[in-house]
Amino acid sequence: MIVVEGVSKTYADGQPPALDNVSLQIADGSIFGIVGRSGAGKSTLLRCLNLLERPTTGRILMDGQDLIQLSDKQLRQQRQRIGMIFQGFNLLHSRNVADNVAVPLEIANVPKAERAARVAELLALVGLSDKAMAFPSQLSGGQKQRVGIARALAARPAYLLSDEATSALDPETTASILELLRDINRQLGVTIVLITHELDVVKAICDSAVSLAEGRVVESGSLVQLQADPSSRLGRSLAPSRPAVRAV
Ligand SMILES: Nc1ncnc2c1ncn2[C@@H]1O[C@H](COP(=O)(O)OP(=O)(O)OP(=O)(O)O)[C@@H](O)[C@H]1O
């Protein structure tokens, strides 16, 4: 479970805070969406969850441990429990697909034979077994993101952080990547925290969501709660789509 307690982040003196007293909880095994306009603080919040950004004040508890109190070594260990995927995929262009997926395993000093077996397993999971020797430049956007997902899962993380992972993809590819994330969540029990500016993404796969504005939490809750609350703006935006009415 992730608990964010009173987290504020100010990048520079005199600037308004990027996060202002944010508190929320992310249940184990859930898919949690962070929404809000550009500049609302979404990336800052996501980056605080693995301490790529250090909060100015507040606490981030992951599995009961306050990340801010961890030593460098403990933080490195905790980060192995957190995978991350990105809008721009962040693949190494000089390495083939298998070698990209192997990067976290190399960092964790996993022996070569074990690495190869794990990479094969991961490529099968994301449906890219036939692309192991291909280079990123030979892949479509959706395939690149599948490599990014396989790499993020390599060290068997408990948490997967997704920074606009589908924003660069067309709607059909987005749907297939969201389906993959949902399968990973269900099959492996990985908790997924995703930033998106597309409410359709939240509707498609999130169990809970928070909306941010100017660094503050505007609303948060489970999708079911939000959708059932007539006073919730986010809930109204996330109302289930009605089936199209067909003329007879
Ligand atoms: N490294 C940084 N240094 C200084 N200010 C920053 C830095 N990163 C973000 N900010 C500021 O913090 C605020 C929140 O930015 P953040 O990137 O978290 O928002 P966001 O909701 O993710 O936006 P977007 O959807 O455009 O990515 C903005 O005002 C931004 O200019």
PDB file of N, CA and C in Angstrom, residues 90-182:
ATOM      1  N   ASN A  90      11.648   5.516 -23.519  1.00  0.00           N
ATOM      2  CA  ASN A  90      12.985   5.515 -22.897  1.00  0.00           C
ATOM      3  C   ASN A  90      13.763   4.210 -23.122  1.00  0.00           C
ATOM      4  N   LEU A  91      13.731   3.704 -24.365  1.00  0.00           N
ATOM      5  CA  LEU A  91      14.502   2.493 -24.669  1.00  0.00           C
ATOM      6  C   LEU A  91      15.917   2.879 -25.100  1.00  0.00           C
ATOM      7  N   LEU A  92      16.839   1.944 -24.964  1.00  0.00           N
ATOM      8  CA  LEU A  92      18.216   2.176 -25.423  1.00  0.00           C
ATOM      9  C   LEU A  92      18.272   1.753 -26.892  1.00  0.00           C
ATOM     10  N   HIS A  93      18.552   2.709 -27.769  1.00  0.00           N
ATOM     11  CA  HIS A  93      18.431   2.440 -29.206  1.00  0.00           C
ATOM     12  C   HIS A  93      19.540   1.563 -29.753  1.00  0.00           C
ATOM     13  N   SER A  94      20.666   1.499 -29.030  1.00  0.00           N
ATOM     14  CA  SER A  94      21.778   0.682 -29.515  1.00  0.00           C
ATOM     15  C   SER A  94      21.659  -0.771 -29.047  1.00  0.00           C
ATOM     16  N   ARG A  95      20.633  -1.074 -28.267  1.00  0.00           N
ATOM     17  CA  ARG A  95      20.464  -2.436 -27.755  1.00  0.00           C
ATOM     18  C   ARG A  95      19.200  -3.055 -28.355  1.00  0.00           C
ATOM     19  N   ASN A  96      19.257  -4.366 -28.584  1.00  0.00           N
ATOM     20  CA  ASN A  96      18.051  -4.999 -29.109  1.00  0.00           C
ATOM     21  C   ASN A  96      17.005  -5.153 -27.989  1.00  0.00           C
ATOM     22  N   VAL A  97      15.839  -5.664 -28.380  1.00  0.00           N
ATOM     23  CA  VAL A  97      14.706  -5.753 -27.451  1.00  0.00           C
ATOM     24  C   VAL A  97      15.073  -6.571 -26.204  1.00  0.00           C
ATOM     25  N   ALA A  98      15.655  -7.749 -26.424  1.00  0.00           N
ATOM     26  CA  ALA A  98      15.989  -8.615 -25.281  1.00  0.00           C
ATOM     27  C   ALA A  98      16.960  -7.897 -24.344  1.00  0.00           C
ATOM     28  N   ASP A  99      17.936  -7.215 -24.921  1.00  0.00           N
ATOM     29  CA  ASP A  99      18.934  -6.549 -24.072  1.00  0.00           C
ATOM     30  C   ASP A  99      18.344  -5.342 -23.346  1.00  0.00           C
ATOM     31  N   ASN A 100      17.362  -4.687 -23.962  1.00  0.00           N
ATOM     32  CA  ASN A 100      16.669  -3.600 -23.259  1.00  0.00           C
ATOM     33  C   ASN A 100      15.934  -4.148 -22.031  1.00  0.00           C
ATOM     34  N   VAL A 101      15.241  -5.263 -22.237  1.00  0.00           N
ATOM     35  CA  VAL A 101      14.451  -5.833 -21.141  1.00  0.00           C
ATOM     36  C   VAL A 101      15.378  -6.325 -20.016  1.00  0.00           C
ATOM     37  N   ALA A 102      16.602  -6.709 -20.405  1.00  0.00           N
ATOM     38  CA  ALA A 102      17.538  -7.270 -19.413  1.00  0.00           C
ATOM     39  C   ALA A 102      18.175  -6.211 -18.515  1.00  0.00           C
ATOM     40  N   VAL A 103      18.048  -4.920 -18.868  1.00  0.00           N
ATOM     41  CA  VAL A 103      18.787  -3.882 -18.128  1.00  0.00           C
ATOM     42  C   VAL A 103      18.582  -3.969 -16.600  1.00  0.00           C
ATOM     43  N   PRO A 104      17.345  -4.004 -16.099  1.00  0.00           N
ATOM     44  CA  PRO A 104      17.190  -4.045 -14.629  1.00  0.00           C
ATOM     45  C   PRO A 104      17.788  -5.316 -14.018  1.00  0.00           C
ATOM     46  N   LEU A 105      17.819  -6.405 -14.811  1.00  0.00           N
ATOM     47  CA  LEU A 105      18.359  -7.666 -14.295  1.00  0.00           C
ATOM     48  C   LEU A 105      19.880  -7.576 -14.198  1.00  0.00           C
ATOM     49  N   GLU A 106      20.482  -6.866 -15.162  1.00  0.00           N
ATOM     50  CA  GLU A 106      21.940  -6.647 -15.089  1.00  0.00           C
ATOM     51  C   GLU A 106      22.267  -5.817 -13.849  1.00  0.00           C
ATOM     52  N   ILE A 107      21.469  -4.769 -13.647  1.00  0.00           N
ATOM     53  CA  ILE A 107      21.713  -3.891 -12.490  1.00  0.00           C
ATOM     54  C   ILE A 107      21.595  -4.686 -11.185  1.00  0.00           C
ATOM     55  N   ALA A 108      20.653  -5.637 -11.172  1.00  0.00           N
ATOM     56  CA  ALA A 108      20.446  -6.445  -9.956  1.00  0.00           C
ATOM     57  C   ALA A 108      21.401  -7.647  -9.897  1.00  0.00           C
ATOM     58  N   ASN A 109      22.396  -7.689 -10.835  1.00  0.00           N
ATOM     59  CA  ASN A 109      23.387  -8.777 -10.859  1.00  0.00           C
ATOM     60  C   ASN A 109      22.781 -10.169 -10.974  1.00  0.00           C
ATOM     61  N   VAL A 110      21.706 -10.290 -11.731  1.00  0.00           N
ATOM     62  CA  VAL A 110      21.110 -11.607 -11.967  1.00  0.00           C
ATOM     63  C   VAL A 110      22.032 -12.364 -12.945  1.00  0.00           C
ATOM     64  N   PRO A 111      22.378 -13.632 -12.643  1.00  0.00           N
ATOM     65  CA  PRO A 111      23.273 -14.389 -13.530  1.00  0.00           C
ATOM     66  C   PRO A 111      22.708 -14.505 -14.958  1.00  0.00           C
ATOM     67  N   LYS A 112      23.637 -14.641 -15.924  1.00  0.00           N
ATOM     68  CA  LYS A 112      23.276 -14.546 -17.340  1.00  0.00           C
ATOM     69  C   LYS A 112      22.174 -15.533 -17.769  1.00  0.00           C
ATOM     70  N   ALA A 113      22.316 -16.801 -17.360  1.00  0.00           N
ATOM     71  CA  ALA A 113      21.354 -17.820 -17.808  1.00  0.00           C
ATOM     72  C   ALA A 113      19.950 -17.497 -17.251  1.00  0.00           C
ATOM     73  N   GLU A 114      19.935 -17.075 -15.996  1.00  0.00           N
ATOM     74  CA  GLU A 114      18.659 -16.732 -15.351  1.00  0.00           C
ATOM     75  C   GLU A 114      18.040 -15.512 -16.044  1.00  0.00           C
ATOM     76  N   ARG A 115      18.922 -14.579 -16.427  1.00  0.00           N
ATOM     77  CA  ARG A 115      18.483 -13.358 -17.122  1.00  0.00           C
ATOM     78  C   ARG A 115      17.787 -13.720 -18.432  1.00  0.00           C
ATOM     79  N   ALA A 116      18.432 -14.624 -19.186  1.00  0.00           N
ATOM     80  CA  ALA A 116      17.893 -14.995 -20.503  1.00  0.00           C
ATOM     81  C   ALA A 116      16.518 -15.644 -20.338  1.00  0.00           C
ATOM     82  N   ALA A 117      16.387 -16.493 -19.320  1.00  0.00           N
ATOM     83  CA  ALA A 117      15.108 -17.179 -19.106  1.00  0.00           C
ATOM     84  C   ALA A 117      14.024 -16.168 -18.724  1.00  0.00           C
ATOM     85  N   ARG A 118      14.417 -15.218 -17.870  1.00  0.00           N
ATOM     86  CA  ARG A 118      13.437 -14.213 -17.415  1.00  0.00           C
ATOM     87  C   ARG A 118      13.014 -13.305 -18.577  1.00  0.00           C
ATOM     88  N   VAL A 119      13.987 -12.935 -19.418  1.00  0.00           N
ATOM     89  CA  VAL A 119      13.676 -12.070 -20.566  1.00  0.00           C
ATOM     90  C   VAL A 119      12.703 -12.793 -21.498  1.00  0.00           C
ATOM     91  N   ALA A 120      12.943 -14.089 -21.730  1.00  0.00           N
ATOM     92  CA  ALA A 120      12.059 -14.853 -22.622  1.00  0.00           C
ATOM     93  C   ALA A 120      10.633 -14.879 -22.047  1.00  0.00           C
ATOM     94  N   GLU A 121      10.560 -15.064 -20.729  1.00  0.00           N
ATOM     95  CA  GLU A 121       9.254 -15.098 -20.046  1.00  0.00           C
ATOM     96  C   GLU A 121       8.527 -13.755 -20.200  1.00  0.00           C
ATOM     97  N   LEU A 122       9.291 -12.667 -20.031  1.00  0.00           N
ATOM     98  CA  LEU A 122       8.697 -11.321 -20.094  1.00  0.00           C
ATOM     99  C   LEU A 122       8.243 -10.993 -21.514  1.00  0.00           C
ATOM    100  N   LEU A 123       9.056 -11.394 -22.503  1.00  0.00           N
ATOM    101  CA  LEU A 123       8.664 -11.101 -23.886  1.00  0.00           C
ATOM    102  C   LEU A 123       7.410 -11.882 -24.263  1.00  0.00           C
ATOM    103  N   ALA A 124       7.299 -13.095 -23.726  1.00  0.00           N
ATOM    104  CA  ALA A 124       6.070 -13.880 -23.978  1.00  0.00           C
ATOM    105  C   ALA A 124       4.880 -13.166 -23.335  1.00  0.00           C
ATOM    106  N   LEU A 125       5.088 -12.651 -22.119  1.00  0.00           N
ATOM    107  CA  LEU A 125       4.002 -11.966 -21.397  1.00  0.00           C
ATOM    108  C   LEU A 125       3.461 -10.773 -22.190  1.00  0.00           C
ATOM    109  N   VAL A 126       4.367 -10.024 -22.828  1.00  0.00           N
ATOM    110  CA  VAL A 126       3.913  -8.822 -23.555  1.00  0.00           C
ATOM    111  C   VAL A 126       3.688  -9.104 -25.048  1.00  0.00           C
ATOM    112  N   GLY A 127       3.786 -10.386 -25.448  1.00  0.00           N
ATOM    113  CA  GLY A 127       3.476 -10.765 -26.828  1.00  0.00           C
ATOM    114  C   GLY A 127       4.533 -10.358 -27.844  1.00  0.00           C
ATOM    115  N   LEU A 128       5.814 -10.362 -27.434  1.00  0.00           N
ATOM    116  CA  LEU A 128       6.876  -9.937 -28.359  1.00  0.00           C
ATOM    117  C   LEU A 128       7.990 -10.983 -28.482  1.00  0.00           C
ATOM    118  N   SER A 129       7.655 -12.254 -28.287  1.00  0.00           N
ATOM    119  CA  SER A 129       8.701 -13.285 -28.322  1.00  0.00           C
ATOM    120  C   SER A 129       9.453 -13.273 -29.650  1.00  0.00           C
ATOM    121  N   ASP A 130       8.758 -12.925 -30.735  1.00  0.00           N
ATOM    122  CA  ASP A 130       9.397 -12.956 -32.060  1.00  0.00           C
ATOM    123  C   ASP A 130      10.234 -11.704 -32.338  1.00  0.00           C
ATOM    124  N   LYS A 131      10.280 -10.769 -31.406  1.00  0.00           N
ATOM    125  CA  LYS A 131      11.011  -9.514 -31.658  1.00  0.00           C
ATOM    126  C   LYS A 131      12.260  -9.384 -30.778  1.00  0.00           C
ATOM    127  N   ALA A 132      12.673 -10.469 -30.137  1.00  0.00           N
ATOM    128  CA  ALA A 132      13.782 -10.382 -29.171  1.00  0.00           C
ATOM    129  C   ALA A 132      15.026  -9.744 -29.766  1.00  0.00           C
ATOM    130  N   MET A 133      15.315 -10.044 -31.042  1.00  0.00           N
ATOM    131  CA  MET A 133      16.557  -9.565 -31.656  1.00  0.00           C
ATOM    132  C   MET A 133      16.374  -8.251 -32.419  1.00  0.00           C
ATOM    133  N   ALA A 134      15.123  -7.746 -32.466  1.00  0.00           N
ATOM    134  CA  ALA A 134      14.878  -6.490 -33.205  1.00  0.00           C
ATOM    135  C   ALA A 134      15.397  -5.302 -32.403  1.00  0.00           C
ATOM    136  N   PHE A 135      15.669  -4.206 -33.097  1.00  0.00           N
ATOM    137  CA  PHE A 135      16.093  -2.975 -32.433  1.00  0.00           C
ATOM    138  C   PHE A 135      14.881  -2.039 -32.306  1.00  0.00           C
ATOM    139  N   PRO A 136      14.906  -1.136 -31.324  1.00  0.00           N
ATOM    140  CA  PRO A 136      13.750  -0.269 -31.116  1.00  0.00           C
ATOM    141  C   PRO A 136      13.295   0.456 -32.384  1.00  0.00           C
ATOM    142  N   SER A 137      14.247   0.863 -33.238  1.00  0.00           N
ATOM    143  CA  SER A 137      13.864   1.599 -34.449  1.00  0.00           C
ATOM    144  C   SER A 137      13.024   0.749 -35.403  1.00  0.00           C
ATOM    145  N   GLN A 138      13.034  -0.578 -35.202  1.00  0.00           N
ATOM    146  CA  GLN A 138      12.270  -1.460 -36.093  1.00  0.00           C
ATOM    147  C   GLN A 138      10.874  -1.782 -35.536  1.00  0.00           C
ATOM    148  N   LEU A 139      10.521  -1.116 -34.435  1.00  0.00           N
ATOM    149  CA  LEU A 139       9.242  -1.435 -33.777  1.00  0.00           C
ATOM    150  C   LEU A 139       8.236  -0.308 -33.925  1.00  0.00           C
ATOM    151  N   SER A 140       6.946  -0.672 -33.852  1.00  0.00           N
ATOM    152  CA  SER A 140       5.884   0.351 -33.801  1.00  0.00           C
ATOM    153  C   SER A 140       5.851   0.950 -32.389  1.00  0.00           C
ATOM    154  N   GLY A 141       5.107   2.043 -32.227  1.00  0.00           N
ATOM    155  CA  GLY A 141       4.988   2.677 -30.905  1.00  0.00           C
ATOM    156  C   GLY A 141       4.440   1.715 -29.852  1.00  0.00           C
ATOM    157  N   GLY A 142       3.411   0.965 -30.244  1.00  0.00           N
ATOM    158  CA  GLY A 142       2.802   0.021 -29.300  1.00  0.00           C
ATOM    159  C   GLY A 142       3.786  -1.069 -28.897  1.00  0.00           C
ATOM    160  N   GLN A 143       4.571  -1.539 -29.889  1.00  0.00           N
ATOM    161  CA  GLN A 143       5.566  -2.574 -29.567  1.00  0.00           C
ATOM    162  C   GLN A 143       6.649  -2.002 -28.654  1.00  0.00           C
ATOM    163  N   LYS A 144       7.057  -0.743 -28.915  1.00  0.00           N
ATOM    164  CA  LYS A 144       8.075  -0.126 -28.039  1.00  0.00           C
ATOM    165  C   LYS A 144       7.551  -0.052 -26.606  1.00  0.00           C
ATOM    166  N   GLN A 145       6.261   0.310 -26.467  1.00  0.00           N
ATOM    167  CA  GLN A 145       5.741   0.412 -25.101  1.00  0.00           C
ATOM    168  C   GLN A 145       5.662  -0.972 -24.462  1.00  0.00           C
ATOM    169  N   ARG A 146       5.403  -2.019 -25.250  1.00  0.00           N
ATOM    170  CA  ARG A 146       5.406  -3.372 -24.687  1.00  0.00           C
ATOM    171  C   ARG A 146       6.797  -3.734 -24.171  1.00  0.00           C
ATOM    172  N   VAL A 147       7.834  -3.296 -24.905  1.00  0.00           N
ATOM    173  CA  VAL A 147       9.207  -3.535 -24.423  1.00  0.00           C
ATOM    174  C   VAL A 147       9.419  -2.774 -23.108  1.00  0.00           C
ATOM    175  N   GLY A 148       8.925  -1.528 -23.075  1.00  0.00           N
ATOM    176  CA  GLY A 148       9.055  -0.717 -21.854  1.00  0.00           C
ATOM    177  C   GLY A 148       8.359  -1.392 -20.670  1.00  0.00           C
ATOM    178  N   ILE A 149       7.205  -1.991 -20.941  1.00  0.00           N
ATOM    179  CA  ILE A 149       6.457  -2.670 -19.868  1.00  0.00           C
ATOM    180  C   ILE A 149       7.213  -3.926 -19.414  1.00  0.00           C
ATOM    181  N   ALA A 150       7.729  -4.685 -20.383  1.00  0.00           N
ATOM    182  CA  ALA A 150       8.491  -5.897 -20.025  1.00  0.00           C
ATOM    183  C   ALA A 150       9.705  -5.510 -19.178  1.00  0.00           C
ATOM    184  N   ARG A 151      10.399  -4.446 -19.577  1.00  0.00           N
ATOM    185  CA  ARG A 151      11.577  -4.001 -18.818  1.00  0.00           C
ATOM    186  C   ARG A 151      11.167  -3.569 -17.400  1.00  0.00           C
ATOM    187  N   ALA A 152      10.044  -2.853 -17.306  1.00  0.00           N
ATOM    188  CA  ALA A 152       9.599  -2.363 -15.991  1.00  0.00           C
ATOM    189  C   ALA A 152       9.231  -3.522 -15.061  1.00  0.00           C
ATOM    190  N   LEU A 153       8.820  -4.659 -15.652  1.00  0.00           N
ATOM    191  CA  LEU A 153       8.399  -5.796 -14.820  1.00  0.00           C
ATOM    192  C   LEU A 153       9.539  -6.765 -14.518  1.00  0.00           C
ATOM    193  N   ALA A 154      10.711  -6.518 -15.124  1.00  0.00           N
ATOM    194  CA  ALA A 154      11.799  -7.504 -15.066  1.00  0.00           C
ATOM    195  C   ALA A 154      12.168  -7.895 -13.635  1.00  0.00           C
ATOM    196  N   ALA A 155      12.267  -6.914 -12.753  1.00  0.00           N
ATOM    197  CA  ALA A 155      12.701  -7.207 -11.374  1.00  0.00           C
ATOM    198  C   ALA A 155      11.531  -7.565 -10.462  1.00  0.00           C
ATOM    199  N   ARG A 156      10.420  -7.987 -11.072  1.00  0.00           N
ATOM    200  CA  ARG A 156       9.204  -8.393 -10.337  1.00  0.00           C
ATOM    201  C   ARG A 156       8.755  -7.331  -9.338  1.00  0.00           C
ATOM    202  N   PRO A 157       8.481  -6.120  -9.826  1.00  0.00           N
ATOM    203  CA  PRO A 157       8.082  -5.053  -8.903  1.00  0.00           C
ATOM    204  C   PRO A 157       6.679  -5.277  -8.346  1.00  0.00           C
ATOM    205  N   ALA A 158       6.428  -4.666  -7.197  1.00  0.00           N
ATOM    206  CA  ALA A 158       5.084  -4.698  -6.624  1.00  0.00           C
ATOM    207  C   ALA A 158       4.266  -3.535  -7.174  1.00  0.00           C
ATOM    208  N   TYR A 159       4.981  -2.489  -7.642  1.00  0.00           N
ATOM    209  CA  TYR A 159       4.314  -1.270  -8.113  1.00  0.00           C
ATOM    210  C   TYR A 159       4.809  -0.916  -9.504  1.00  0.00           C
ATOM    211  N   LEU A 160       3.887  -0.447 -10.337  1.00  0.00           N
ATOM    212  CA  LEU A 160       4.258   0.017 -11.673  1.00  0.00           C
ATOM    213  C   LEU A 160       3.740   1.445 -11.820  1.00  0.00           C
ATOM    214  N   LEU A 161       4.658   2.383 -12.063  1.00  0.00           N
ATOM    215  CA  LEU A 161       4.274   3.783 -12.238  1.00  0.00           C
ATOM    216  C   LEU A 161       4.282   4.091 -13.724  1.00  0.00           C
ATOM    217  N   SER A 162       3.206   4.693 -14.209  1.00  0.00           N
ATOM    218  CA  SER A 162       3.078   4.924 -15.643  1.00  0.00           C
ATOM    219  C   SER A 162       2.864   6.413 -15.909  1.00  0.00           C
ATOM    220  N   ASP A 163       3.831   7.007 -16.606  1.00  0.00           N
ATOM    221  CA  ASP A 163       3.770   8.447 -16.877  1.00  0.00           C
ATOM    222  C   ASP A 163       3.272   8.678 -18.307  1.00  0.00           C
ATOM    223  N   GLU A 164       1.970   8.839 -18.464  1.00  0.00           N
ATOM    224  CA  GLU A 164       1.350   9.085 -19.780  1.00  0.00           C
ATOM    225  C   GLU A 164       1.774   8.025 -20.797  1.00  0.00           C
ATOM    226  N   ALA A 165       1.737   6.748 -20.378  1.00  0.00           N
ATOM    227  CA  ALA A 165       2.307   5.679 -21.203  1.00  0.00           C
ATOM    228  C   ALA A 165       1.612   5.498 -22.541  1.00  0.00           C
ATOM    229  N   THR A 166       0.366   5.978 -22.664  1.00  0.00           N
ATOM    230  CA  THR A 166      -0.349   5.750 -23.923  1.00  0.00           C
ATOM    231  C   THR A 166      -0.568   7.039 -24.720  1.00  0.00           C
ATOM    232  N   SER A 167      -0.015   8.161 -24.224  1.00  0.00           N
ATOM    233  CA  SER A 167      -0.312   9.450 -24.876  1.00  0.00           C
ATOM    234  C   SER A 167       0.219   9.556 -26.302  1.00  0.00           C
ATOM    235  N   ALA A 168       1.297   8.802 -26.594  1.00  0.00           N
ATOM    236  CA  ALA A 168       1.873   8.918 -27.937  1.00  0.00           C
ATOM    237  C   ALA A 168       1.279   7.880 -28.892  1.00  0.00           C
ATOM    238  N   LEU A 169       0.256   7.162 -28.444  1.00  0.00           N
ATOM    239  CA  LEU A 169      -0.247   6.041 -29.251  1.00  0.00           C
ATOM    240  C   LEU A 169      -1.636   6.318 -29.809  1.00  0.00           C
ATOM    241  N   ASP A 170      -1.958   5.665 -30.947  1.00  0.00           N
ATOM    242  CA  ASP A 170      -3.296   5.855 -31.528  1.00  0.00           C
ATOM    243  C   ASP A 170      -4.326   5.108 -30.660  1.00  0.00           C
ATOM    244  N   PRO A 171      -5.630   5.405 -30.844  1.00  0.00           N
ATOM    245  CA  PRO A 171      -6.641   4.835 -29.946  1.00  0.00           C
ATOM    246  C   PRO A 171      -6.642   3.309 -29.888  1.00  0.00           C
ATOM    247  N   GLU A 172      -6.439   2.660 -31.041  1.00  0.00           N
ATOM    248  CA  GLU A 172      -6.484   1.192 -31.046  1.00  0.00           C
ATOM    249  C   GLU A 172      -5.307   0.608 -30.260  1.00  0.00           C
ATOM    250  N   THR A 173      -4.119   1.205 -30.487  1.00  0.00           N
ATOM    251  CA  THR A 173      -2.929   0.726 -29.776  1.00  0.00           C
ATOM    252  C   THR A 173      -3.064   1.041 -28.286  1.00  0.00           C
ATOM    253  N   THR A 174      -3.607   2.225 -27.972  1.00  0.00           N
ATOM    254  CA  THR A 174      -3.852   2.577 -26.571  1.00  0.00           C
ATOM    255  C   THR A 174      -4.710   1.500 -25.912  1.00  0.00           C
ATOM    256  N   ALA A 175      -5.788   1.100 -26.596  1.00  0.00           N
ATOM    257  CA  ALA A 175      -6.688   0.093 -26.013  1.00  0.00           C
ATOM    258  C   ALA A 175      -5.942  -1.209 -25.750  1.00  0.00           C
ATOM    259  N   SER A 176      -5.036  -1.599 -26.669  1.00  0.00           N
ATOM    260  CA  SER A 176      -4.352  -2.882 -26.464  1.00  0.00           C
ATOM    261  C   SER A 176      -3.329  -2.775 -25.331  1.00  0.00           C
ATOM    262  N   ILE A 177      -2.706  -1.616 -25.184  1.00  0.00           N
ATOM    263  CA  ILE A 177      -1.747  -1.443 -24.071  1.00  0.00           C
ATOM    264  C   ILE A 177      -2.502  -1.407 -22.731  1.00  0.00           C
ATOM    265  N   LEU A 178      -3.662  -0.749 -22.717  1.00  0.00           N
ATOM    266  CA  LEU A 178      -4.449  -0.708 -21.472  1.00  0.00           C
ATOM    267  C   LEU A 178      -4.905  -2.112 -21.072  1.00  0.00           C
ATOM    268  N   GLU A 179      -5.261  -2.892 -22.097  1.00  0.00           N
ATOM    269  CA  GLU A 179      -5.675  -4.274 -21.827  1.00  0.00           C
ATOM    270  C   GLU A 179      -4.507  -5.069 -21.230  1.00  0.00           C
ATOM    271  N   LEU A 180      -3.306  -4.825 -21.784  1.00  0.00           N
ATOM    272  CA  LEU A 180      -2.117  -5.510 -21.256  1.00  0.00           C
ATOM    273  C   LEU A 180      -1.878  -5.106 -19.795  1.00  0.00           C
ATOM    274  N   LEU A 181      -2.006  -3.809 -19.509  1.00  0.00           N
ATOM    275  CA  LEU A 181      -1.791  -3.347 -18.128  1.00  0.00           C
ATOM    276  C   LEU A 181      -2.830  -3.981 -17.195  1.00  0.00           C
ATOM    277  N   ARG A 182      -4.064  -4.078 -17.651  1.00  0.00           N
ATOM    278  CA  ARG A 182      -5.115  -4.688 -16.839  1.00  0.00           C
ATOM    279  C   ARG A 182      -4.784  -6.162 -16.573  1.00  0.00           C
TER     280      ARG A 182
END
